[in-house]
Short mmCIF file of C-alpha atoms in Angstrom, two decimals:
data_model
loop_
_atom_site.label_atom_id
_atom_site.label_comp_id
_atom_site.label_asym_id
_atom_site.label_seq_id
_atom_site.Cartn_x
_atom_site.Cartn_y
_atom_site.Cartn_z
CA UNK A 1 18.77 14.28 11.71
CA UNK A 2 20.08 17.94 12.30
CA UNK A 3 20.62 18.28 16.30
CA UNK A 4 21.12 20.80 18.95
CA UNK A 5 24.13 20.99 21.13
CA UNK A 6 21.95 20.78 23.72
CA UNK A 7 20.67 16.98 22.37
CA UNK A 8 24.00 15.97 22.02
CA UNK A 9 25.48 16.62 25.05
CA UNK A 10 22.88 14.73 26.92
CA UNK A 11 23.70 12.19 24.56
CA UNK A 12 26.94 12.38 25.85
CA UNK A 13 25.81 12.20 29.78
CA UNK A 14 23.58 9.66 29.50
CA UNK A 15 26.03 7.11 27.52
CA UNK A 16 28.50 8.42 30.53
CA UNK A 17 26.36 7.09 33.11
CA UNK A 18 25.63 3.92 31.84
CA UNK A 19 29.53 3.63 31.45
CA UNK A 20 29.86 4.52 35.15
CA UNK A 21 26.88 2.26 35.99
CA UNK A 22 28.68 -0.73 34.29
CA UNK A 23 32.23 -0.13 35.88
CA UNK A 24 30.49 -0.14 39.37
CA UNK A 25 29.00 -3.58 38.62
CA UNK A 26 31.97 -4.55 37.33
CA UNK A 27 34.21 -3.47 40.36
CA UNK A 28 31.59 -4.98 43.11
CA UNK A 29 31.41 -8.98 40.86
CA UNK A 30 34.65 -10.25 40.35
CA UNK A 31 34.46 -13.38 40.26
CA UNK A 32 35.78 -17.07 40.31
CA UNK A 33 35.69 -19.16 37.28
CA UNK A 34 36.42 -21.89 34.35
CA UNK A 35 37.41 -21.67 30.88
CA UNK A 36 37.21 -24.14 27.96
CA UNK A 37 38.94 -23.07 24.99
CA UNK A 38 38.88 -24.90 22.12
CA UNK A 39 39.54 -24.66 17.97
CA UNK A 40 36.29 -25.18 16.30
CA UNK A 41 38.17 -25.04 12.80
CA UNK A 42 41.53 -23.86 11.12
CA UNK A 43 42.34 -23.08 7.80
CA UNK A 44 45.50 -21.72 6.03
CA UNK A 45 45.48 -18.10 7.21
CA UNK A 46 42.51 -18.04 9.90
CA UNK A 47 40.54 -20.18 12.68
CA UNK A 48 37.12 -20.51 14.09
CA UNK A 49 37.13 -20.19 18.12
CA UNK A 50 35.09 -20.85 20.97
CA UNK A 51 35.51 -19.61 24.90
CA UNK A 52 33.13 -21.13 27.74
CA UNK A 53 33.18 -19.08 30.52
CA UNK A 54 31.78 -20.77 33.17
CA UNK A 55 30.60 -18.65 36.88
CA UNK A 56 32.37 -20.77 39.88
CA UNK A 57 31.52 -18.40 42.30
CA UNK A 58 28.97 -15.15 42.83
CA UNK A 59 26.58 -14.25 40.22
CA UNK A 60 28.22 -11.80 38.14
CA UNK A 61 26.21 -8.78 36.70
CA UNK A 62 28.17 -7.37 34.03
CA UNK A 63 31.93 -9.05 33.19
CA UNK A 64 34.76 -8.23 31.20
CA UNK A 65 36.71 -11.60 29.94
CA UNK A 66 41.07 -10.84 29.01
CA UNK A 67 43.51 -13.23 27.62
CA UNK A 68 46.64 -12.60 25.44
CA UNK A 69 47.37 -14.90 22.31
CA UNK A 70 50.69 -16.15 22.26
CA UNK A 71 51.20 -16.77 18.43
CA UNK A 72 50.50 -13.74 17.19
CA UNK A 73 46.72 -14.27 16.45
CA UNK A 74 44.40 -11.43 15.44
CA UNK A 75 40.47 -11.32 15.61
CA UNK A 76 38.78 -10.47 12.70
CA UNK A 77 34.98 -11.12 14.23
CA UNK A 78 33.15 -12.30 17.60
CA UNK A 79 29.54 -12.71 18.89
CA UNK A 80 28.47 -12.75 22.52
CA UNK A 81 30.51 -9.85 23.21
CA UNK A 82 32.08 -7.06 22.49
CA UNK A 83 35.92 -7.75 22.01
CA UNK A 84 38.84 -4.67 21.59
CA UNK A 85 42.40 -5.98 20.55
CA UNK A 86 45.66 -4.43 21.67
CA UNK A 87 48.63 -6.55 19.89
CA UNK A 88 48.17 -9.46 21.57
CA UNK A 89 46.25 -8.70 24.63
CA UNK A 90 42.19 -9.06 24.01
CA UNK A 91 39.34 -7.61 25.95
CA UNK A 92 35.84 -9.01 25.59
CA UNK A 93 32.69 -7.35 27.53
CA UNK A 94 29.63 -8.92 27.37
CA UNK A 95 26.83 -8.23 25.16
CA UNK A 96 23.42 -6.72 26.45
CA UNK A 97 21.56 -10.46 26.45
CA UNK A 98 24.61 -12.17 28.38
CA UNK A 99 25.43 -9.58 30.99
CA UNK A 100 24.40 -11.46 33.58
CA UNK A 101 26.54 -15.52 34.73
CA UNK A 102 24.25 -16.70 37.74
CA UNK A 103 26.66 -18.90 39.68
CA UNK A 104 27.61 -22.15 37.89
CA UNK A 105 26.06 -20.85 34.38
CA UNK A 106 28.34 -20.69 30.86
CA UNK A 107 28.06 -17.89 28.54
CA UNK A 108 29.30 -19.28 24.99
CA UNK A 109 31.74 -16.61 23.33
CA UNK A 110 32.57 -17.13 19.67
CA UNK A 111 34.94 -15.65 17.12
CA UNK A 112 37.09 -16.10 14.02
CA UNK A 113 40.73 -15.06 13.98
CA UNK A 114 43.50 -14.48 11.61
CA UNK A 115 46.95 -16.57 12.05
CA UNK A 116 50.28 -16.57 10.37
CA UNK A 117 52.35 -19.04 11.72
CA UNK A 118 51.36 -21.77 14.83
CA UNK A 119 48.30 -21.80 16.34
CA UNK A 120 49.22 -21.97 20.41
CA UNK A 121 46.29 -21.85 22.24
CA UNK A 122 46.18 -19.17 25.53
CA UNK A 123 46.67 -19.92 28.88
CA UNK A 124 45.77 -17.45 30.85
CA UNK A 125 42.42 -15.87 31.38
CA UNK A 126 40.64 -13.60 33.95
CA UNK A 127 36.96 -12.59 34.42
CA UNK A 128 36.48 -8.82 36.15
CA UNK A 129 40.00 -9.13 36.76
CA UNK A 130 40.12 -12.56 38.92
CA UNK A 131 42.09 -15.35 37.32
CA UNK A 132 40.28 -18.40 35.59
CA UNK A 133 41.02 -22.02 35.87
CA UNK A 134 41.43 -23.22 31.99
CA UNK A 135 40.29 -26.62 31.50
CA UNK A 136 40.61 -29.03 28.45
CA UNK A 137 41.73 -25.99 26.30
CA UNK A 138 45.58 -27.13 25.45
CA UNK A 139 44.65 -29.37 22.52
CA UNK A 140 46.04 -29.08 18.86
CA UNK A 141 44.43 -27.66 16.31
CA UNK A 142 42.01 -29.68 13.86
CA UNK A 143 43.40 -29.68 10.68
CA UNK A 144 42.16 -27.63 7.30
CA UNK A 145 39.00 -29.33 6.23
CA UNK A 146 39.22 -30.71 2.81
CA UNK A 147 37.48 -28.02 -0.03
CA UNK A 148 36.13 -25.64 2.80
CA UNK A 149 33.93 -27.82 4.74
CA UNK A 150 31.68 -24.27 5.17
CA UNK A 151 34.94 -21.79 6.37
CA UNK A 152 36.47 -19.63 4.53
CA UNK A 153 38.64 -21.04 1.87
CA UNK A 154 42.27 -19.32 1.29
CA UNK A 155 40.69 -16.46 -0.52
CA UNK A 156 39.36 -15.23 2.48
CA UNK A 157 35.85 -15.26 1.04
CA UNK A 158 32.64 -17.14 2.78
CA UNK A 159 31.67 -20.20 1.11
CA UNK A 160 27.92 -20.87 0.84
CA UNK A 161 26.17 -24.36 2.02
CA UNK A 162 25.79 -24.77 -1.79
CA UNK A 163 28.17 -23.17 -4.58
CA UNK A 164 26.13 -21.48 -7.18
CA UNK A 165 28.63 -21.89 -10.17
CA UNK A 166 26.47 -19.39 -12.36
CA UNK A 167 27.97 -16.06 -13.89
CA UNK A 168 29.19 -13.49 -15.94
CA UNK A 169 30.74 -15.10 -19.09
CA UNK A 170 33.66 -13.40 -20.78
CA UNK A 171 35.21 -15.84 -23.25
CA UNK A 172 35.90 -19.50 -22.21
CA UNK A 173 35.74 -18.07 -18.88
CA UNK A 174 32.82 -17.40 -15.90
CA UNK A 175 33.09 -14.95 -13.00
CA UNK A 176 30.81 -16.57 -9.94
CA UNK A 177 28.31 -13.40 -9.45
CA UNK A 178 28.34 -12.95 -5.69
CA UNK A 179 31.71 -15.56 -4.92
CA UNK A 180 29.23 -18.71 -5.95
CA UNK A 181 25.97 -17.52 -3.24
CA UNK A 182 22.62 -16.17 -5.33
CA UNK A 183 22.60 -12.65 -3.82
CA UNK A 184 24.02 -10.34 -1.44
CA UNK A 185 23.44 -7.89 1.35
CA UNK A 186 25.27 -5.01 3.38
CA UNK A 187 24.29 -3.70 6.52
CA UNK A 188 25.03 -0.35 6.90
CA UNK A 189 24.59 2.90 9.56
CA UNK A 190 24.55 6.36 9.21
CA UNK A 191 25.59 9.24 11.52
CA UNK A 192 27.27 7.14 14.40
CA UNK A 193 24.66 8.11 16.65
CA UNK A 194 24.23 7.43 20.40
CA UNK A 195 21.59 4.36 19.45
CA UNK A 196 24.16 3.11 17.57
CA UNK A 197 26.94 3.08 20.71
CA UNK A 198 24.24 2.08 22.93
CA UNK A 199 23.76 -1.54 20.44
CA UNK A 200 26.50 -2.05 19.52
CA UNK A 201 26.65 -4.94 21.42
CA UNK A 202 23.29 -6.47 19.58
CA UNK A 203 24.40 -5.54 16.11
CA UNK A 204 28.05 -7.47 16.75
CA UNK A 205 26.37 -10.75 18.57
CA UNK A 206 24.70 -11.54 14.76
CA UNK A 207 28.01 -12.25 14.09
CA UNK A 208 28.09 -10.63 10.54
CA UNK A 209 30.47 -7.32 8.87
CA UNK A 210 29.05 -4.55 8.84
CA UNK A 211 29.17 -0.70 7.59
CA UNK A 212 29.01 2.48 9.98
CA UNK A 213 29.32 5.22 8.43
CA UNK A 214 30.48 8.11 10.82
CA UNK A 215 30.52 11.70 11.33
CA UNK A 216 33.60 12.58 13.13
CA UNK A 217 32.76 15.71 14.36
CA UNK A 218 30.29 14.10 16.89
CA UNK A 219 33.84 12.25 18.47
CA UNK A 220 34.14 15.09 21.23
CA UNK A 221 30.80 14.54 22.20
CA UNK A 222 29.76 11.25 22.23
CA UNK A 223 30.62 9.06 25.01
CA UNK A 224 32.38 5.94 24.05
CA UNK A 225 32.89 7.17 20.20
CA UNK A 226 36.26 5.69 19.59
CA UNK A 227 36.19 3.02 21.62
CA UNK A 228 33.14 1.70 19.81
CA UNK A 229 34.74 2.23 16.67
CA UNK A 230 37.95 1.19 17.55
CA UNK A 231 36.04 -2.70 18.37
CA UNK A 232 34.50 -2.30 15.44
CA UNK A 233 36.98 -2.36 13.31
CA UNK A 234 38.64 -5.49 15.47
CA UNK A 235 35.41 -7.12 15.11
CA UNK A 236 35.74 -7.12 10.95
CA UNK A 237 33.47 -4.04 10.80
CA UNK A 238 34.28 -1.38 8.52
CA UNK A 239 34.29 2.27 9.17
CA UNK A 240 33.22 4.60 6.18
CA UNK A 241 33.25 8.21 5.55
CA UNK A 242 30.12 10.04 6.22
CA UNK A 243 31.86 13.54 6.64
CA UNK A 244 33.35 15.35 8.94
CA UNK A 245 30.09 17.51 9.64
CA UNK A 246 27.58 15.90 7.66
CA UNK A 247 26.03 18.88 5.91
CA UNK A 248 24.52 19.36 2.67
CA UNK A 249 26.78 20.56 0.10
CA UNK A 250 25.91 24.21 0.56
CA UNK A 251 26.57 23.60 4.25
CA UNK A 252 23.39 23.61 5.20
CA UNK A 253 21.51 21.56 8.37
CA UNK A 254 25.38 20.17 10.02
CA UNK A 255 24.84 17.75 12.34
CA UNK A 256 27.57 19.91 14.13
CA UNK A 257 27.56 23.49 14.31
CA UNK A 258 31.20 23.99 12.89
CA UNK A 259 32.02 23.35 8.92
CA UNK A 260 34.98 23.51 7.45
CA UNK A 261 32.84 25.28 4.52
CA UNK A 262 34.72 23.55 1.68
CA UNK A 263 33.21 19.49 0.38
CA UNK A 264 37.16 17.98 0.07
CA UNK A 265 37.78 19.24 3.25
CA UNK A 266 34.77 18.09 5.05
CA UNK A 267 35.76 14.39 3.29
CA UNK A 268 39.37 14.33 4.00
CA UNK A 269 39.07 15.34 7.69
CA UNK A 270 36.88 12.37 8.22
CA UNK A 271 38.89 9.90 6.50
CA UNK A 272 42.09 11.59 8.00
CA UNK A 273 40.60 10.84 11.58
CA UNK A 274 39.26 7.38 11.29
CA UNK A 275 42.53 6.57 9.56
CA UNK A 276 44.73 7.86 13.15
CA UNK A 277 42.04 7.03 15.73
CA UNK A 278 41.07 3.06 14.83
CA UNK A 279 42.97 0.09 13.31
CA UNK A 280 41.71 0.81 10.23
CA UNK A 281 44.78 1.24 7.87
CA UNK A 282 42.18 3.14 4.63
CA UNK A 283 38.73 3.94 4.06
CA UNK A 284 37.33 2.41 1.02
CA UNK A 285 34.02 3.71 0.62
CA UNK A 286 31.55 6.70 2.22
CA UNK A 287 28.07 7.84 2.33
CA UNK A 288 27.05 10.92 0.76
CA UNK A 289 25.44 12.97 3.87
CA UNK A 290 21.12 13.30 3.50
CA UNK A 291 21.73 11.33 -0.02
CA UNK A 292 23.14 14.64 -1.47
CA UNK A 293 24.33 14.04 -5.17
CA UNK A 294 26.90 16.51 -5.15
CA UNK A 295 29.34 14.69 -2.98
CA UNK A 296 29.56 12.38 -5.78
CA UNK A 297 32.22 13.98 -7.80
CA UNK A 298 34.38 14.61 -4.93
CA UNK A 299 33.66 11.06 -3.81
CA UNK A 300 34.73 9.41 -6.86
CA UNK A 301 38.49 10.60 -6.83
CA UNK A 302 38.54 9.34 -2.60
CA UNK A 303 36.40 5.82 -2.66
CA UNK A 304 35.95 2.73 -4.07
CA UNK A 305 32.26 3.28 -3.89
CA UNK A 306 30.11 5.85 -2.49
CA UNK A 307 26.34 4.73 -0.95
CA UNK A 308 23.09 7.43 -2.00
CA UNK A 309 19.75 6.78 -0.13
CA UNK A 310 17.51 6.04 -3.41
CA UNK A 311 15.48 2.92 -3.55
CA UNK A 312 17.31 -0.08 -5.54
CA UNK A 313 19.64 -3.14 -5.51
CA UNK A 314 22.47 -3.81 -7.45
CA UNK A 315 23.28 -6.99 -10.06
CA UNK A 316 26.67 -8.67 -11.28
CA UNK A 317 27.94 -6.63 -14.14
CA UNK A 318 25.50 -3.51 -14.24
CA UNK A 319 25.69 -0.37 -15.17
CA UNK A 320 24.72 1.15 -11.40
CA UNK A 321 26.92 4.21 -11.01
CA UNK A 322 29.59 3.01 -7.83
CA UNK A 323 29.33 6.68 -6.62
CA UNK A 324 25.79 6.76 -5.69
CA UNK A 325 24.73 3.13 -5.12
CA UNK A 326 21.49 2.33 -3.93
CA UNK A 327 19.74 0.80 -0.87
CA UNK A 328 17.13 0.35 1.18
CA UNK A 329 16.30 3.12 3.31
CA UNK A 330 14.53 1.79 6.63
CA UNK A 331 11.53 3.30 7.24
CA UNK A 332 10.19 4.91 10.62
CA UNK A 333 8.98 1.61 12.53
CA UNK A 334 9.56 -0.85 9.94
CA UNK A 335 9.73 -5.22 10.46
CA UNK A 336 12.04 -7.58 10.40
CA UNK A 337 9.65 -8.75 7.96
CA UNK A 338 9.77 -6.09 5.57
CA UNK A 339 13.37 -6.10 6.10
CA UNK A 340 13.37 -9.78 4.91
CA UNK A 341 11.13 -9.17 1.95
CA UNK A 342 13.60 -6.96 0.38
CA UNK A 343 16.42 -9.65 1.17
CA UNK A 344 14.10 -12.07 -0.48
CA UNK A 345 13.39 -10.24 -3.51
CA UNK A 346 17.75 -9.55 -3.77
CA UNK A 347 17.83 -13.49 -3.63
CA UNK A 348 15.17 -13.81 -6.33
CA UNK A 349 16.74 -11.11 -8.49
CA UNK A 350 20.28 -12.41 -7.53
CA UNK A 351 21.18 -8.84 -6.81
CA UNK A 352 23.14 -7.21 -4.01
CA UNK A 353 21.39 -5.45 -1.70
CA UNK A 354 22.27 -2.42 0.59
CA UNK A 355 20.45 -1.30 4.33
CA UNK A 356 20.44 2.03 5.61
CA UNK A 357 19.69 1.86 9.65
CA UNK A 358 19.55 5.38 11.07
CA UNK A 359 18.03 5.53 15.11
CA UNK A 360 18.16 2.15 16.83
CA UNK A 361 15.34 1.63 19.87
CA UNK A 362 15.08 1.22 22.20
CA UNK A 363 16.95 4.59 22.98
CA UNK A 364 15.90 8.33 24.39
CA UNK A 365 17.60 9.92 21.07
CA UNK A 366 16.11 9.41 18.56
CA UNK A 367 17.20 11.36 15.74
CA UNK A 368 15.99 9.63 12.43
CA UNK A 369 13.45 6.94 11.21
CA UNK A 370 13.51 4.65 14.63
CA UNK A 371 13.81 0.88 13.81
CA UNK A 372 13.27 -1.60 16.16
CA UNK A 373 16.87 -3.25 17.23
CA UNK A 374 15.10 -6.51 17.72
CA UNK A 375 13.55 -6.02 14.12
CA UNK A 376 17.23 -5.27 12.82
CA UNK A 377 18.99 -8.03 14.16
CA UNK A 378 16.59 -10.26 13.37
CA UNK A 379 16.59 -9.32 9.78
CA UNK A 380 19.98 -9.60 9.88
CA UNK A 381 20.18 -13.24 11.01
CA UNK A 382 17.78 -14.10 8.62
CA UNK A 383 19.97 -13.00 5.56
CA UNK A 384 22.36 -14.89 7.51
CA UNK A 385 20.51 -18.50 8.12
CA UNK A 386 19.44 -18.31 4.66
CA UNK A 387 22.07 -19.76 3.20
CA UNK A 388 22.96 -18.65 0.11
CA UNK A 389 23.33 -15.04 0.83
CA UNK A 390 26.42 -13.36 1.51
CA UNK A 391 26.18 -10.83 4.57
CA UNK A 392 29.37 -8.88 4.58
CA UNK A 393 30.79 -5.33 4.39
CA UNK A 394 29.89 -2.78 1.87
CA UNK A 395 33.74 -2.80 1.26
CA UNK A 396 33.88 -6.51 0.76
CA UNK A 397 30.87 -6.97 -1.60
CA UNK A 398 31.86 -3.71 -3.61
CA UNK A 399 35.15 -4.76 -3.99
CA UNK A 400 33.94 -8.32 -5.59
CA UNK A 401 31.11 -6.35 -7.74
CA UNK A 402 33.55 -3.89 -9.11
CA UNK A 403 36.25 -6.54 -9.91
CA UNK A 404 33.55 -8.64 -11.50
CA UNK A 405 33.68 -5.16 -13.71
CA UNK A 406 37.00 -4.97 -14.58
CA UNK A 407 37.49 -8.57 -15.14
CA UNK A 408 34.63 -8.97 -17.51
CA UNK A 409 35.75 -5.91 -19.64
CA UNK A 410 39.34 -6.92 -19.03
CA UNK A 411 41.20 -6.98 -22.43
CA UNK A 412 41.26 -10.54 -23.96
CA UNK A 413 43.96 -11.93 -26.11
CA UNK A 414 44.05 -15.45 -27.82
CA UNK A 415 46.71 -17.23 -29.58
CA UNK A 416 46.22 -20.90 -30.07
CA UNK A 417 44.55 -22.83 -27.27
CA UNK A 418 45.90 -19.64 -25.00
CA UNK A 419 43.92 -17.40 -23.59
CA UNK A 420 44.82 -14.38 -21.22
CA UNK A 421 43.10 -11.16 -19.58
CA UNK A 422 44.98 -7.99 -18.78
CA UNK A 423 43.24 -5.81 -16.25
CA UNK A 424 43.94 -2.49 -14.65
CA UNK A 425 42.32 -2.50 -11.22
CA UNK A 426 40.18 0.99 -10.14
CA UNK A 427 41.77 3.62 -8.02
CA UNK A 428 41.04 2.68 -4.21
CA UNK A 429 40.74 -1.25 -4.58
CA UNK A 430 41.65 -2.48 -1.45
CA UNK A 431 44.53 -5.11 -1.76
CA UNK A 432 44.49 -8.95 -1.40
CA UNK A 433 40.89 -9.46 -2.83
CA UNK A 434 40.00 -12.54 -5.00
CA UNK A 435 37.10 -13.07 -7.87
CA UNK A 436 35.94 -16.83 -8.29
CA UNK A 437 35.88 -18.73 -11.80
CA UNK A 438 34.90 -21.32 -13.45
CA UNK A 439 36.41 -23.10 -16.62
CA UNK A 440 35.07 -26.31 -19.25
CA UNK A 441 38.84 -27.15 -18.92
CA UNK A 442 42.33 -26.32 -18.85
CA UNK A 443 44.94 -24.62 -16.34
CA UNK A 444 44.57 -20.87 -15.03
CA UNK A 445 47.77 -19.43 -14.07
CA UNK A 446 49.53 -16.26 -13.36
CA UNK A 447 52.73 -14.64 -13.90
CA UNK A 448 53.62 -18.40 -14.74
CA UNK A 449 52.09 -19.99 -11.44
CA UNK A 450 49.35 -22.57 -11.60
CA UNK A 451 45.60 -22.08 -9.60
CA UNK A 452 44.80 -25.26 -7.84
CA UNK A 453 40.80 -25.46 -8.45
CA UNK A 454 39.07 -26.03 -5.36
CA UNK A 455 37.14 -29.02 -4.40
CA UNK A 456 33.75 -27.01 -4.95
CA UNK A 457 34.05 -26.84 -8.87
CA UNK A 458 35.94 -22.93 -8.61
CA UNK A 459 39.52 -21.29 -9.16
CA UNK A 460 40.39 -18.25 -7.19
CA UNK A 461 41.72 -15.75 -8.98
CA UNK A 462 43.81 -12.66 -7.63
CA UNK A 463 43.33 -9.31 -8.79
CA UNK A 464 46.16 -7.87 -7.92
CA UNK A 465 47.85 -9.74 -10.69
CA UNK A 466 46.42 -7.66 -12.82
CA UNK A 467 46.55 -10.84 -15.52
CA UNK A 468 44.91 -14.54 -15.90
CA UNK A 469 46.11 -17.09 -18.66
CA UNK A 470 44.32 -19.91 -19.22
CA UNK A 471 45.68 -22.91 -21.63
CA UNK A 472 42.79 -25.35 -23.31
#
């Protein structure tokens, strides 16, 4: 992984002239066009959407799709494209399988959004700049579907085709391992390398969260660092701290030839600039650079969790240290299949497990343990068409893992046919996350307020209560 200057700033060109490349087809196809936009489904704090854009005039090689929400609407994820959001304006480019709308062809663009108040749909779109006709698009809203229907309920969490109400038992009550699916998995990439930028694209058009880990003192010379970043992080990505400089811990083999020559440093400048440069308001967890163990420490006062590079999965309620969690490595050349045999075996085990992508090809830098992108995003949709496997963020999973934790050793008081938990939530837990429960019978409340059980047999509890009482 350790590269010349030399290597990186051709890096730099060549992701330079593909930018040019694509402005130049952008610039010489603008084009006429139709758009149907439509709700595919709404519920309290979020919606499903779908764009058709459909080529009314010249084939268009390359396009670039704007509109501006009018309700204050915010994406959290899209396929088909890669979509940047600047308060309400949003710019989608196309992915590298849809560049091209021969004339009268649709390209299908997809997303979910957040909402906190109407749901007005947009007016106004353009394609390479030339205004779009919008057809059939001004309809209302569907409403909420009754106990999910398959979106995310008002805890924000994915709901699987089937709820798995197994779990962790503590008293008369059981934590859902997983949020009620069998296993889980994370996607995650080191190094933010240029095969990374250059698929970005591919990886987002799965339509699943997922994990870069970045080295931030690559940003001056990469092309297209923090604009890649920046849309991931609009997408529903997250962004995690891989260092500044990505060294081993006696500053050996940097990626970049400076060092800051001190480990806090090296972790605090990274998280400092991913913080100020992308719409990310903290950073959660990191990735200890070359799987070096004595980040850890460090790591544990900054993070929720920090990722190793040693072989492994992780169960509900374990004893797997959160500052050097394991995964699976990719190896030089390896399948989609292989890929979904470890997915498998996490399903089988109902265990969580982690990926570690390094080089994406095709690509002309190749800097560590090339994986085929075809063979990643096809593992990827499989752990996605599965069905009872939650793909998501190494934040989002961690965060239910390690509040499955806390909950389970939470301390547990009983008087009568009351029960209630007091819990002290970990430094770093992000805020607004939810565990799922089950109960023989009773009410769950907090701080006095009932928890409405939801159609699919579960309670959502939130842990930044920091208390659950249950009466029998």
């Amino acid at each position: 992984m350790n590269r010349s200057k030399r290597v990186r700033a051709a890096a730099g060109l060549l992701l330079l002239a593909l930018c040019g490349a694509s402005q130049v087809g952008l610039a010489q196809t603008a084009a006429s066009c139709s758009i149907a936009y439509s709700v595919v489904s709404q519920w309290n704090s979020g919606f499903q959407g779908d764009v058709k854009i459909t080529n009314a005039g010249s084939a268009v090689a390359g396009w670039t799709l704007t509109w501006t929400f009018p309700s204050g609407q915010a994406l959290t994820q899209l396929w088909n494209g890669v979509a940047t959001q600047s308060g309400a304006a949003v710019t989608v480019m196309n992915a590298s399988f849809d560049a091209d709308i021969g004339t009268g062809s649709t390209v299908d663009v997809g997303f979910t959004a957040s909402l906190s108040g109407t749901n007005t749909a947009p007016t106004a779109f353009a394609l390479n700049g030339a205004s779009c006709t919008v057809n059939g698009a001004a309809s209302a809203p569907p409403p909420p579907p009754a106990g999910g229907g398959g979106t995310p309920p008002a805890d924000g969490l994915p709901l699987p085709a089937a709820v798995a109400l197994q779990g962790v038992v503590t008293g008369p009550l059981t934590i859902l391992n997983w949020g009620g699916f069998k296993a889980a998995t994370s996607w995650t990439f080191d190094d933010s390398q240029p095969s990374q930028i250059a698929h970005f694209a591919d990886i987002q058009a799965v339509g699943v969260p997922v994990t870069y880990y970045i080295v931030t003192g690559l940003a001056p010379s990469l092309a297209n660092y923090d604009a890649t970043w920046t849309a991931a992080v609009n997408a529903g990505d997250e962004i995690g701290n891989h260092t500044e400089d990505h060294c081993h811990t006696n500053f050996t083999q940097c990626i970049t030839n400076m060092n800051t020559g001190n480990l806090n440093t090296e972790l605090d400048n990274d998280t400092n600039y991913i913080t100020q440069h992308y719409p990310q308001k903290a950073v959660w967890t990191g990735a200890s650079p070359y799987g070096d163990t004595g980040y850890d420490p460090d790591a544990s006062s900054r993070f929720l969790v920090y990722r190793g590079v040693a072989g492994g999965s992780i169960r509900p309620n374990d004893t797997t240290d959160p500052f050097n969690l394991p995964c699976h490595l990719a190896a030089q050349g390896e399948t989609a299949a292989q890929f979904n045999a470890a997915t498998d075996a996490a399903r089988s085990a109902g265990a969580w497990q982690i990926f570690l992508i390094h080089t994406i090809t095709p690509t002309s830098q190749v800097w560590f343990n090339p994986v085929a992108v075809t063979d990643v995003t096809g593992a990827m949709t499989h752990a996605k068409t599965v069905g009872d496997t939650w793909v998501d963020s190494v934040v989002n999973v961690a965060a239910y893992w390690r509040g499955l934790r806390v909950l389970a050793a939470a301390t547990r008081t009983t008087s009568g046919t009351t029960t209630t938990w007091n819990w002290t939530l970990p430094p770093h837990f992000p805020s607004g996350k939810f565990l799922r429960v089950t109960i023989p019978s009773g009410t769950l409340s907090q701080k006095g307020a009932a928890i409405a059980k939801n159609s699919k047999g579960f309670f959502s509890v939130p842990l930044d209560a920091g208390s659950l009482t249950l009466m029998q």
